[in-house]
Tab-separated table of C-alpha atoms in Angstrom:
chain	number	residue	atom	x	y	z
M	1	UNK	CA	78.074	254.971	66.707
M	2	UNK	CA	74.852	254.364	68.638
M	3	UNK	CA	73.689	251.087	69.878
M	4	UNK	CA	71.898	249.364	66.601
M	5	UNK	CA	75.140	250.112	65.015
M	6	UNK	CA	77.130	249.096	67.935
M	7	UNK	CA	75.083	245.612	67.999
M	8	UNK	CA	75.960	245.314	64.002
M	9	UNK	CA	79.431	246.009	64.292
M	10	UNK	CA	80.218	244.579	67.486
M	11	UNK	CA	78.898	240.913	65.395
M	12	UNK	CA	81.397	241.426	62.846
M	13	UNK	CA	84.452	241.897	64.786
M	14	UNK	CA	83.411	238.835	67.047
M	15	UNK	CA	83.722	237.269	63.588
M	16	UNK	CA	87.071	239.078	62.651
M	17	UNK	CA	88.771	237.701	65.677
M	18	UNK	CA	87.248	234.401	65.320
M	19	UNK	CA	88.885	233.956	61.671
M	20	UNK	CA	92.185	235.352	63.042
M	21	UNK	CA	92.389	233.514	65.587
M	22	UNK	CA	91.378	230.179	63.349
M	23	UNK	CA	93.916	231.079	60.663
M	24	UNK	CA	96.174	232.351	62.671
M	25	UNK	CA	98.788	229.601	61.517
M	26	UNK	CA	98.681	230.691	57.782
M	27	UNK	CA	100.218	233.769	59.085
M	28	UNK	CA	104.203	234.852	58.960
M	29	UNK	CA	104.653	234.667	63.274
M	30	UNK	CA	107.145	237.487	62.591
M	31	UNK	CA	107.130	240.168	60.714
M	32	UNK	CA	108.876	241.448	58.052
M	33	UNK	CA	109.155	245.308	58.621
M	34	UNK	CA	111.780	248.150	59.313
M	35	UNK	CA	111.342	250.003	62.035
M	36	UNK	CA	109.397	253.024	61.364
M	37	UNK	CA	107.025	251.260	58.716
M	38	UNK	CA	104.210	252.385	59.908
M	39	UNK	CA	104.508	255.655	59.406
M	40	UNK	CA	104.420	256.528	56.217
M	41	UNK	CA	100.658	254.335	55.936
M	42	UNK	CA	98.996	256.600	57.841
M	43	UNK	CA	98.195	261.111	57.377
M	44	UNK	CA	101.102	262.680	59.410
M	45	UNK	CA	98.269	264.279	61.266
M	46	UNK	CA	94.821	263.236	62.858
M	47	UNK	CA	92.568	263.885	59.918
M	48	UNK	CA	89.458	266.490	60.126
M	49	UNK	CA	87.132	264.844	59.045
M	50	UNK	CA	86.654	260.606	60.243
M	51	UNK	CA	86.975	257.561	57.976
M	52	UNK	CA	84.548	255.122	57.605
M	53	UNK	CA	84.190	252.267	60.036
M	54	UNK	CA	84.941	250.113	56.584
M	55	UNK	CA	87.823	252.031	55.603
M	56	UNK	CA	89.156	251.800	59.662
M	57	UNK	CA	88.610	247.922	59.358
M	58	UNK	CA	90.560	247.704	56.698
M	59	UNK	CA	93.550	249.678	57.882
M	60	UNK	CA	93.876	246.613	60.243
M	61	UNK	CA	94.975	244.276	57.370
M	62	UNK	CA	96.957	247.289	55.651
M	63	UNK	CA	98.618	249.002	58.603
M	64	UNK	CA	98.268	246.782	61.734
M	65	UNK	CA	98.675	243.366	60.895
M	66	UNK	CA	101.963	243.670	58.679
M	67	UNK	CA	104.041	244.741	62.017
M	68	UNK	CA	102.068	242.083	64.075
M	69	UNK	CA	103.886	239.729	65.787
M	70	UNK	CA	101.555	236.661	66.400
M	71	UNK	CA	101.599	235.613	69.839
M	72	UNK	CA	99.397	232.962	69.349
M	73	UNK	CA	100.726	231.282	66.198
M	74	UNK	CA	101.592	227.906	67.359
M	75	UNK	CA	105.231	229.062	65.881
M	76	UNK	CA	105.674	231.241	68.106
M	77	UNK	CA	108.130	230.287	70.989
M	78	UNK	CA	109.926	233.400	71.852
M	79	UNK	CA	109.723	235.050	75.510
M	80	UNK	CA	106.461	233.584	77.225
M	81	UNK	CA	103.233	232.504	76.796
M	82	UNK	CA	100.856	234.794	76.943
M	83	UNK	CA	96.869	233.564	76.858
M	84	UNK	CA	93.549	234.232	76.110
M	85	UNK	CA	90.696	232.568	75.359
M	86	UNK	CA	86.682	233.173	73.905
M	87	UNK	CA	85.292	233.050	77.256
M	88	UNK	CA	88.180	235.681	78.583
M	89	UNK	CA	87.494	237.670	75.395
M	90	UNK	CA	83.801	237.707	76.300
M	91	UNK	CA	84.554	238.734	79.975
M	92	UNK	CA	87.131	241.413	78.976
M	93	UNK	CA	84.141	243.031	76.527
M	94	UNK	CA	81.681	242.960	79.551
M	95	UNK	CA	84.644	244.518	81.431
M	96	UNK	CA	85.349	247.214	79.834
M	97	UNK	CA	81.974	248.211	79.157
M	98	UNK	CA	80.893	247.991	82.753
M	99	UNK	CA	83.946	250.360	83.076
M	100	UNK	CA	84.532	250.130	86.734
M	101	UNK	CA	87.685	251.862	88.260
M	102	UNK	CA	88.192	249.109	91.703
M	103	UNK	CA	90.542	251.303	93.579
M	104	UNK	CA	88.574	251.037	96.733
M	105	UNK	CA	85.596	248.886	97.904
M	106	UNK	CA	83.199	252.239	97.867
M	107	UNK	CA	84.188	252.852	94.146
M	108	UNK	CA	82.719	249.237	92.766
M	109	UNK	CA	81.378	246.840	95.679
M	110	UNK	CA	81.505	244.217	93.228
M	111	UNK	CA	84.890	245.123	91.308
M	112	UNK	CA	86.873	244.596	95.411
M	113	UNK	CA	84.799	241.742	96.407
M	114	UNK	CA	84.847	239.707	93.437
M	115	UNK	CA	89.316	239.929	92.685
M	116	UNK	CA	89.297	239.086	96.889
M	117	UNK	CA	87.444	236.189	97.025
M	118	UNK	CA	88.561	234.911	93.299
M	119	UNK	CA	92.099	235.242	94.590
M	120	UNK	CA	90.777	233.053	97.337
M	121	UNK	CA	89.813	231.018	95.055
M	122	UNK	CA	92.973	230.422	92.859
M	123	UNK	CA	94.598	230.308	96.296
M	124	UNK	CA	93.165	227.370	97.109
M	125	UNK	CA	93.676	225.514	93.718
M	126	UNK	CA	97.514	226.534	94.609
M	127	UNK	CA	96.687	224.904	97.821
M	128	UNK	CA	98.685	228.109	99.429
M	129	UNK	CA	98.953	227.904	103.767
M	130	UNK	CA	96.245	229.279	105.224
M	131	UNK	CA	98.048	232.842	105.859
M	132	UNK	CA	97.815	233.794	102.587
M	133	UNK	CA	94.207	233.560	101.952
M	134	UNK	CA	91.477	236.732	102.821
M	135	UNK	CA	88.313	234.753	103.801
M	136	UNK	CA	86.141	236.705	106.507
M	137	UNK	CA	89.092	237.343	109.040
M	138	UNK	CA	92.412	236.209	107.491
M	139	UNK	CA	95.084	239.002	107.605
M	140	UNK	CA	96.494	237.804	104.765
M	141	UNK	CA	94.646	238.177	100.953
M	142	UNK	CA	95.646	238.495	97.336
M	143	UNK	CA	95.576	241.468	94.877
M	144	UNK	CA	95.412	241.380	90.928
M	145	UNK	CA	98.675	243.214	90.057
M	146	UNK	CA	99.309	244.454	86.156
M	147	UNK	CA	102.510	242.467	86.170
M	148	UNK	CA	104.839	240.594	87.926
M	149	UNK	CA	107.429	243.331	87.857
M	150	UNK	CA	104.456	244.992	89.760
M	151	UNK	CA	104.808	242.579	92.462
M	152	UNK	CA	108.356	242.770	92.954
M	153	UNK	CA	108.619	246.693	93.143
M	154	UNK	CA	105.289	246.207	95.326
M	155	UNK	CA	106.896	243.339	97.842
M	156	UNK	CA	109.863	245.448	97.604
M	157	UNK	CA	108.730	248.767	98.656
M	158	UNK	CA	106.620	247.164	101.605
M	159	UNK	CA	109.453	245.498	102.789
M	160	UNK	CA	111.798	248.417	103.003
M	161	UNK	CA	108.469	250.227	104.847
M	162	UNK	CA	108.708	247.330	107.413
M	163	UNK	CA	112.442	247.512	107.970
M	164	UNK	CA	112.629	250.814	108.467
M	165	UNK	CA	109.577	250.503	110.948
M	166	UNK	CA	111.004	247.711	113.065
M	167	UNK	CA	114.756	249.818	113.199
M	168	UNK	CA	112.726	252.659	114.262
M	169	UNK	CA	110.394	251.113	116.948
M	170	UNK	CA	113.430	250.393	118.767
M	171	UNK	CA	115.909	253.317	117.989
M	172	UNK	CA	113.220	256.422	117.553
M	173	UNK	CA	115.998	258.940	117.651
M	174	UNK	CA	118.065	257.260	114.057
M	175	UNK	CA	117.696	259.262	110.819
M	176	UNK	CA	115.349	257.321	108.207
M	177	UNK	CA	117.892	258.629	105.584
M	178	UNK	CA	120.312	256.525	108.007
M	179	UNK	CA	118.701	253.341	107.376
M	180	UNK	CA	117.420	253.471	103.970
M	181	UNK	CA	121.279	254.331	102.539
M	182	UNK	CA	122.181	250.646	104.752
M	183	UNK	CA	119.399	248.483	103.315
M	184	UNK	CA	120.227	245.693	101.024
M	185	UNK	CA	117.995	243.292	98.853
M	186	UNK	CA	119.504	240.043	97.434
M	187	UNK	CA	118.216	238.320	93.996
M	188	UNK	CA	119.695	234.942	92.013
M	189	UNK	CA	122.156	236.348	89.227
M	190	UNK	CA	119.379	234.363	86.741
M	191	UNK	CA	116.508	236.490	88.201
M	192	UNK	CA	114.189	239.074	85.918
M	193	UNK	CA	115.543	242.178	85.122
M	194	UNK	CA	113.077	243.775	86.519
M	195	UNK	CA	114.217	242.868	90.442
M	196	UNK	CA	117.085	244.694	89.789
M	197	UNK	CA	115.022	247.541	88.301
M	198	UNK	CA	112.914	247.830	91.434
M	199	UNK	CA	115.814	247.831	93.480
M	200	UNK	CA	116.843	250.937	91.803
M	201	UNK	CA	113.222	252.519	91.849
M	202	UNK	CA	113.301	251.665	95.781
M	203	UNK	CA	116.196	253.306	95.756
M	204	UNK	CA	117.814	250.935	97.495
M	205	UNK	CA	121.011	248.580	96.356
M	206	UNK	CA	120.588	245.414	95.107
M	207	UNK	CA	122.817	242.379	95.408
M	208	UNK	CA	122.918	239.292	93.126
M	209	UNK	CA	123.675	236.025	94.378
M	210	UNK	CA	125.967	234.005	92.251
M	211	UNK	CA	124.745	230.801	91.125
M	212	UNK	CA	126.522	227.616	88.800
M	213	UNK	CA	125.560	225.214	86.596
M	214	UNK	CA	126.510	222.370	88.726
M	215	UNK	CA	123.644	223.310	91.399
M	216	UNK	CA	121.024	223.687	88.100
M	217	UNK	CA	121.378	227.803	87.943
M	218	UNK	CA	119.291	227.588	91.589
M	219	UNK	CA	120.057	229.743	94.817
M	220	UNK	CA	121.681	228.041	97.428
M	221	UNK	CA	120.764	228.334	101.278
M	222	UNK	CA	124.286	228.418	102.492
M	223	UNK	CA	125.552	230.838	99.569
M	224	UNK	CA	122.829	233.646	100.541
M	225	UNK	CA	123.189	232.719	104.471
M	226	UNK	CA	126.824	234.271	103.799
M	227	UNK	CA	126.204	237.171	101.749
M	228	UNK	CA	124.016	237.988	104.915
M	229	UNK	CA	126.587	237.976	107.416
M	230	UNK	CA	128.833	239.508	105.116
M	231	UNK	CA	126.818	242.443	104.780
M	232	UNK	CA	125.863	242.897	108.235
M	233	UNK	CA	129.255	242.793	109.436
M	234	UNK	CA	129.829	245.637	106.837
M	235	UNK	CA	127.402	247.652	108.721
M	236	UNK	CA	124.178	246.901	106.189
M	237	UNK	CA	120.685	245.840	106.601
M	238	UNK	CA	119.831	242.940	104.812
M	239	UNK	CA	115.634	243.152	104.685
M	240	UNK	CA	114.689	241.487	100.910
M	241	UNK	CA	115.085	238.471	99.333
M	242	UNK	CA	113.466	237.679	95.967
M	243	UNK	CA	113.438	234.265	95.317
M	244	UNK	CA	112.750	232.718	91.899
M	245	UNK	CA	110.562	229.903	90.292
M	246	UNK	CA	110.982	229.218	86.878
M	247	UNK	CA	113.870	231.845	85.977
M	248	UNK	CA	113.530	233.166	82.522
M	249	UNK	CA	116.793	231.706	81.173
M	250	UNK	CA	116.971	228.569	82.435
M	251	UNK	CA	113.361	228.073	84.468
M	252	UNK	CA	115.683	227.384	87.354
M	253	UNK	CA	114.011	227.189	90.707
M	254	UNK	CA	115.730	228.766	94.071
M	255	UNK	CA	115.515	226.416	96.771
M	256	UNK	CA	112.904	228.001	99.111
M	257	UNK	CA	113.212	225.487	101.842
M	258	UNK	CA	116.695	226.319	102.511
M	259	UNK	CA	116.071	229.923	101.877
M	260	UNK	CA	112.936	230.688	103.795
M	261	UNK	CA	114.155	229.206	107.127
M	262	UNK	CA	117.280	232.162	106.610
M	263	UNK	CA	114.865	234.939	105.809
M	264	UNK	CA	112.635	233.942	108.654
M	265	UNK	CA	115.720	234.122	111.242
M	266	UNK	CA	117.230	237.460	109.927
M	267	UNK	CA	113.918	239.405	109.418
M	268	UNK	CA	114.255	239.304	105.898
M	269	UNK	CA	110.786	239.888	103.403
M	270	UNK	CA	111.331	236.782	101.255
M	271	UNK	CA	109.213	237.450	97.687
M	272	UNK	CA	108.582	234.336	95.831
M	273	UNK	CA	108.438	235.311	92.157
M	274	UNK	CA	106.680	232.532	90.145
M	275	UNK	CA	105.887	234.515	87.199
M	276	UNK	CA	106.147	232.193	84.543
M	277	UNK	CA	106.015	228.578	86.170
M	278	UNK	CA	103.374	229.744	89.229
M	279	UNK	CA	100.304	227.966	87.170
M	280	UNK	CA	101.305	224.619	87.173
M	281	UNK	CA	101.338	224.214	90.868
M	282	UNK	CA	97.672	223.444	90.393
M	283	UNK	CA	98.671	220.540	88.699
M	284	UNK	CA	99.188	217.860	91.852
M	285	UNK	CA	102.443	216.209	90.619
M	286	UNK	CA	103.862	220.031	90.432
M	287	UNK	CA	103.053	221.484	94.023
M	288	UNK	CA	105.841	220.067	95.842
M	289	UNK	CA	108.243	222.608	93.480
M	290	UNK	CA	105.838	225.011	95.546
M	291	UNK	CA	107.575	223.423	99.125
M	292	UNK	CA	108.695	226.277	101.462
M	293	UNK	CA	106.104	228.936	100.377
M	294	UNK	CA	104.971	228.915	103.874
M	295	UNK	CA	108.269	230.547	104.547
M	296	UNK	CA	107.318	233.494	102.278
M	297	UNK	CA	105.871	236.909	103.257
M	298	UNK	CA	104.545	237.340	99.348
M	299	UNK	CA	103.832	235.143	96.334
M	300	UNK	CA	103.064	236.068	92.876
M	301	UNK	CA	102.898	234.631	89.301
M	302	UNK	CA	101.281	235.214	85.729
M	303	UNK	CA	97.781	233.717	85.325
M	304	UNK	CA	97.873	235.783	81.953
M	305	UNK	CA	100.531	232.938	80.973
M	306	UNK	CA	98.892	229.417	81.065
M	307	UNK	CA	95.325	230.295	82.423
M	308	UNK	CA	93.712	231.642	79.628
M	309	UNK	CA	93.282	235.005	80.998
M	310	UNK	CA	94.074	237.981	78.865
M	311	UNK	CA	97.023	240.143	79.600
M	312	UNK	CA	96.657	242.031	82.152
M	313	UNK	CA	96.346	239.472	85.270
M	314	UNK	CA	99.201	239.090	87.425
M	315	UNK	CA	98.392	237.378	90.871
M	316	UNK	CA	100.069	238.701	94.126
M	317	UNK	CA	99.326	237.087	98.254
M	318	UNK	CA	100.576	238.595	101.009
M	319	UNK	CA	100.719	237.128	104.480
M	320	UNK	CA	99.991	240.429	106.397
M	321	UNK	CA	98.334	242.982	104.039
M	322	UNK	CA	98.485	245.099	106.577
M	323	UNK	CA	101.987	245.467	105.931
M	324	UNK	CA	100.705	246.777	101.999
M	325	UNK	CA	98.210	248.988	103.267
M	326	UNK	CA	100.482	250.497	105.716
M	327	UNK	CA	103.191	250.970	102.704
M	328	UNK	CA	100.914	252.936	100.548
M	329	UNK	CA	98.281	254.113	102.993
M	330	UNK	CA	97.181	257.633	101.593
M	331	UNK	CA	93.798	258.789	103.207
M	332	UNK	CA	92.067	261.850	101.766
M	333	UNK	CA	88.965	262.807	101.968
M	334	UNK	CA	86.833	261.839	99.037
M	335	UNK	CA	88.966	258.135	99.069
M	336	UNK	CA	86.853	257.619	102.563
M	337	UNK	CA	83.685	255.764	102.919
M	338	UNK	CA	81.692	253.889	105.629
M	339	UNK	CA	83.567	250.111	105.677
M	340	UNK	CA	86.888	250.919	105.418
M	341	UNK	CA	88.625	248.514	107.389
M	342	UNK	CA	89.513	250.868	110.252
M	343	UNK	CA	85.013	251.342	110.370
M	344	UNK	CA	85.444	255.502	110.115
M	345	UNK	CA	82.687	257.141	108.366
M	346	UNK	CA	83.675	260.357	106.429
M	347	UNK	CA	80.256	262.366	106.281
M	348	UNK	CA	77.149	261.790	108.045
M	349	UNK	CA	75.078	264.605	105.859
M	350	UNK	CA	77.517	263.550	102.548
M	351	UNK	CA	76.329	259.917	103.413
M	352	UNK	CA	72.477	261.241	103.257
M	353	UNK	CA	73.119	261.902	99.249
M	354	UNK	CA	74.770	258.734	98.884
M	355	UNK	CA	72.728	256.344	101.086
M	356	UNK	CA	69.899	258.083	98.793
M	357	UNK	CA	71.208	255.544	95.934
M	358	UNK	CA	69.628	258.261	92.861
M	359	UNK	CA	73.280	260.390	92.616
M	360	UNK	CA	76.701	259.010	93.796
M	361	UNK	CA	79.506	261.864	94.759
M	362	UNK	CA	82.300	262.081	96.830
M	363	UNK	CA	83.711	265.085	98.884
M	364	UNK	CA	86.987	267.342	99.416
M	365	UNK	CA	88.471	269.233	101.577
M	366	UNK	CA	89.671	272.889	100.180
M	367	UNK	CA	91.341	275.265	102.119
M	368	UNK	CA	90.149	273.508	105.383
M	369	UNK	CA	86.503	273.766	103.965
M	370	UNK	CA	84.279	270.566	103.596
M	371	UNK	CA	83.242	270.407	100.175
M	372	UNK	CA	81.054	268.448	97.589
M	373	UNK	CA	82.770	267.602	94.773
M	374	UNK	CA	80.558	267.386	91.450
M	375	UNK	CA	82.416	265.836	88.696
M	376	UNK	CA	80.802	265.221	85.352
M	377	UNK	CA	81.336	261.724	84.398
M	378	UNK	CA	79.505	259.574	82.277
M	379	UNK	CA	79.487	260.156	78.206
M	380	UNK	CA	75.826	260.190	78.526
M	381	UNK	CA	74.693	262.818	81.340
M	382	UNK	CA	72.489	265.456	80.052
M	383	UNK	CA	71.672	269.311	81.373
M	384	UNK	CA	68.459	267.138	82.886
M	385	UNK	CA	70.651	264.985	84.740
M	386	UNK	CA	72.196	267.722	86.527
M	387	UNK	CA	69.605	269.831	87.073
M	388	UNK	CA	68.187	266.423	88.990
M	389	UNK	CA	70.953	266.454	91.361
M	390	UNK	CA	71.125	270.465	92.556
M	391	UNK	CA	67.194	269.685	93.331
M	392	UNK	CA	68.356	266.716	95.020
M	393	UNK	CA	71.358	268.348	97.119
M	394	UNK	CA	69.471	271.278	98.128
M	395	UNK	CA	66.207	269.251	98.876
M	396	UNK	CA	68.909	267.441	101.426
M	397	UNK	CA	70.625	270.572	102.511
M	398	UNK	CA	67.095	272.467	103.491
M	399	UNK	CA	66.314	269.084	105.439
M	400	UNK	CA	69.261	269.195	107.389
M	401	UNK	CA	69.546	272.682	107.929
M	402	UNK	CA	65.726	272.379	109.578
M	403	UNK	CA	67.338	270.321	112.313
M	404	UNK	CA	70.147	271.894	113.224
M	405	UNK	CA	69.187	273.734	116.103
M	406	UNK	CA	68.646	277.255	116.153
């Protein structure tokens, strides 16, 4: 497909999706298939030769669509909400043709310094305290994560990191193994089944609070306060407490204000998991259910649910990201550039082909050797290309090697 093509058909699935998504409610929201169906519509093997881009189209009314379950119907009512919109759908095309991987600020300028400051932004519509937002010099910040099962295991993992930190910085001579076999994390009984899932990826035990009907399915201050002493009188660390807004049974919410005060005094990490009920705290007459966040040492929900963002966008703040960075801190060589936060430049003669702005590379170390690594990348780089960039190094390399002294 080149690009006049790409402009042709590009038009007509803009107009595909538009007539889905306007007939959407003439559709069956469920469908009516064994599993297994869709096998037998399609070669057992990838075929040698390629189908038409007609014939592909219309696989997606003969094999796609009959095991569809429509999301967006407005029958649909199962699980959660999940949204999109024409402007998102726009974005997400721009997105993925940009093709950007934002792992560090050095990989896409843009990519880092557009999620902090939007996270700002939606911070601020959440009218979250002060710690929790980046700015210039906050310590705090927020991070797009995929989901918020993400954030839990996330929150989770930096908080065992920090316990096991703070036991050591004041017994250096205790076994790590010794502390992470005593750790405990608590969650409601109505929470996600994915807390308890993190807990066992952590590898760490997890503990669920009991909760009744008569108190609305919600976490109670005084119930948690002695599951705490419980366990520490057992000889365990109590260092994680993921509290819940909008559980998925009920939509219960845990009452933070009693809670956070506890997790503050114990040295407890107190997640806040507002997956599905987080966006209407932008709503004025819902932000008090948001009360005692300032307790918190991370908050997350799903702006994929009600904000018309397309699936993937789960938002995650965290008071000290330090305490994120330092969880999952891994520093080789070709990750470092010139404004990392810690201000350490990797290369000065690397940083002479990069500051150059005609070829972008990063390096390696092998065997104890500095090296430039030369990956091929783009789709669209040619013999020419390359031959551009040896003339380039070793125009740089001669330079360099002229004034070194002899």
């Amino acid at each position: 497909m080149d690009t006049t093509e790409f402009r042709r058909r590009g038009k007509e699935m803009v107009d595909l999706i538009a007539d889905y998504l306007e007939n959407i409610e003439q559709r069956t929201v469920y469908p009516d298939v064994e599993p297994g169906y869709l096998r037998s519509l399609i070669p057992e093997e990838a075929p040698e030769e390629p189908d038409t881009y007609e014939d592909v189209v219309k696989d997606i009314e003969r094999v796609i669509m009959p095991g569809v379950t429509h999301w967006h119907s407005p029958y649909f009512y199962a699980y959660f909400p999940t949204a999109n919109s024409f402007p998102a759908m726009l974005a997400d095309m721009l997105s993925g043709a940009i093709g950007c991987i934002g792992f560090s600020w050095a990989a896409s300028p843009a990519c880092t310094e557009l999620e902090t400051v939007m996270m700002d932004w939606l911070g601020k519509m959440l009218k979250l305290p002060e710690d929790f937002i980046a700015g210039t010099h906050g310590q705090g910040g927020g991070v797009i994560q995929g989901t918020a099962s993400e954030a839990t295991l996330v929150a989770l993992l930096a908080a065992r990191c920090r316990a096991v930190r703070m036991i050591l910085a004041s017994d250096p001579q205790r076994p790590e193994t010794g502390i992470t076999s005593k750790l405990v994390a608590y969650s409601s009984d109505q929470a996600h089944c994915s807390v308890e899932r993190a807990g066992m990826i952590a590898g760490v035990r997890m503990k669920k609070i009991p909760t009744e009907q008569s108190d609305k399915y919600a976490v109670q201050g005084e119930t948690l306060r002695r599951m705490i002493q419980e366990d520490k009188a057992a000889g365990l660390i109590p260092f994680y407490f993921c509290a819940t807004l909008g559980t998925t049974p009920s939509c219960a919410f845990d009452h933070i204000t009693e809670l956070g005060p506890i997790c503050n005094a114990e040295k407890i990490w107190m997640h806040i998991d507002a997956a599905y009920a987080g966006s209407s705290f932008i709503c004025p007459e819902f932000r008090p259910l948001l009360n005692g966040i300032e307790f918190a040492d991370s908050f997350n929900f799903n702006a994929h649910k009600w904000l018309l963002v397309n699936f993937d966008c789960s938002t995650m703040w965290v008071k000290k990201r330090s305490d994120l960075i330092g969880a999952f801190e891994m520093d080789p060589l070709y990750l470092k550039h010139d404004h990392q936060e810690s201000g350490r430049y990797f290369c000065t003669d690397n940083s002479l082909i990069n500051n150059g702005r005609k070829i972008h590379l990063v390096p390696c170390l092998l065997s104890g050797q500095f090296v430039l690594r030369f990956a091929l990348c783009a789709r669209t780089t040619e013999s020419r290309h390359i031959r551009e960039a040896w003339q380039l190094i070793t125009q740089l390399a001669e330079e360099v090697m002229q004034e070194l002294p002899h």
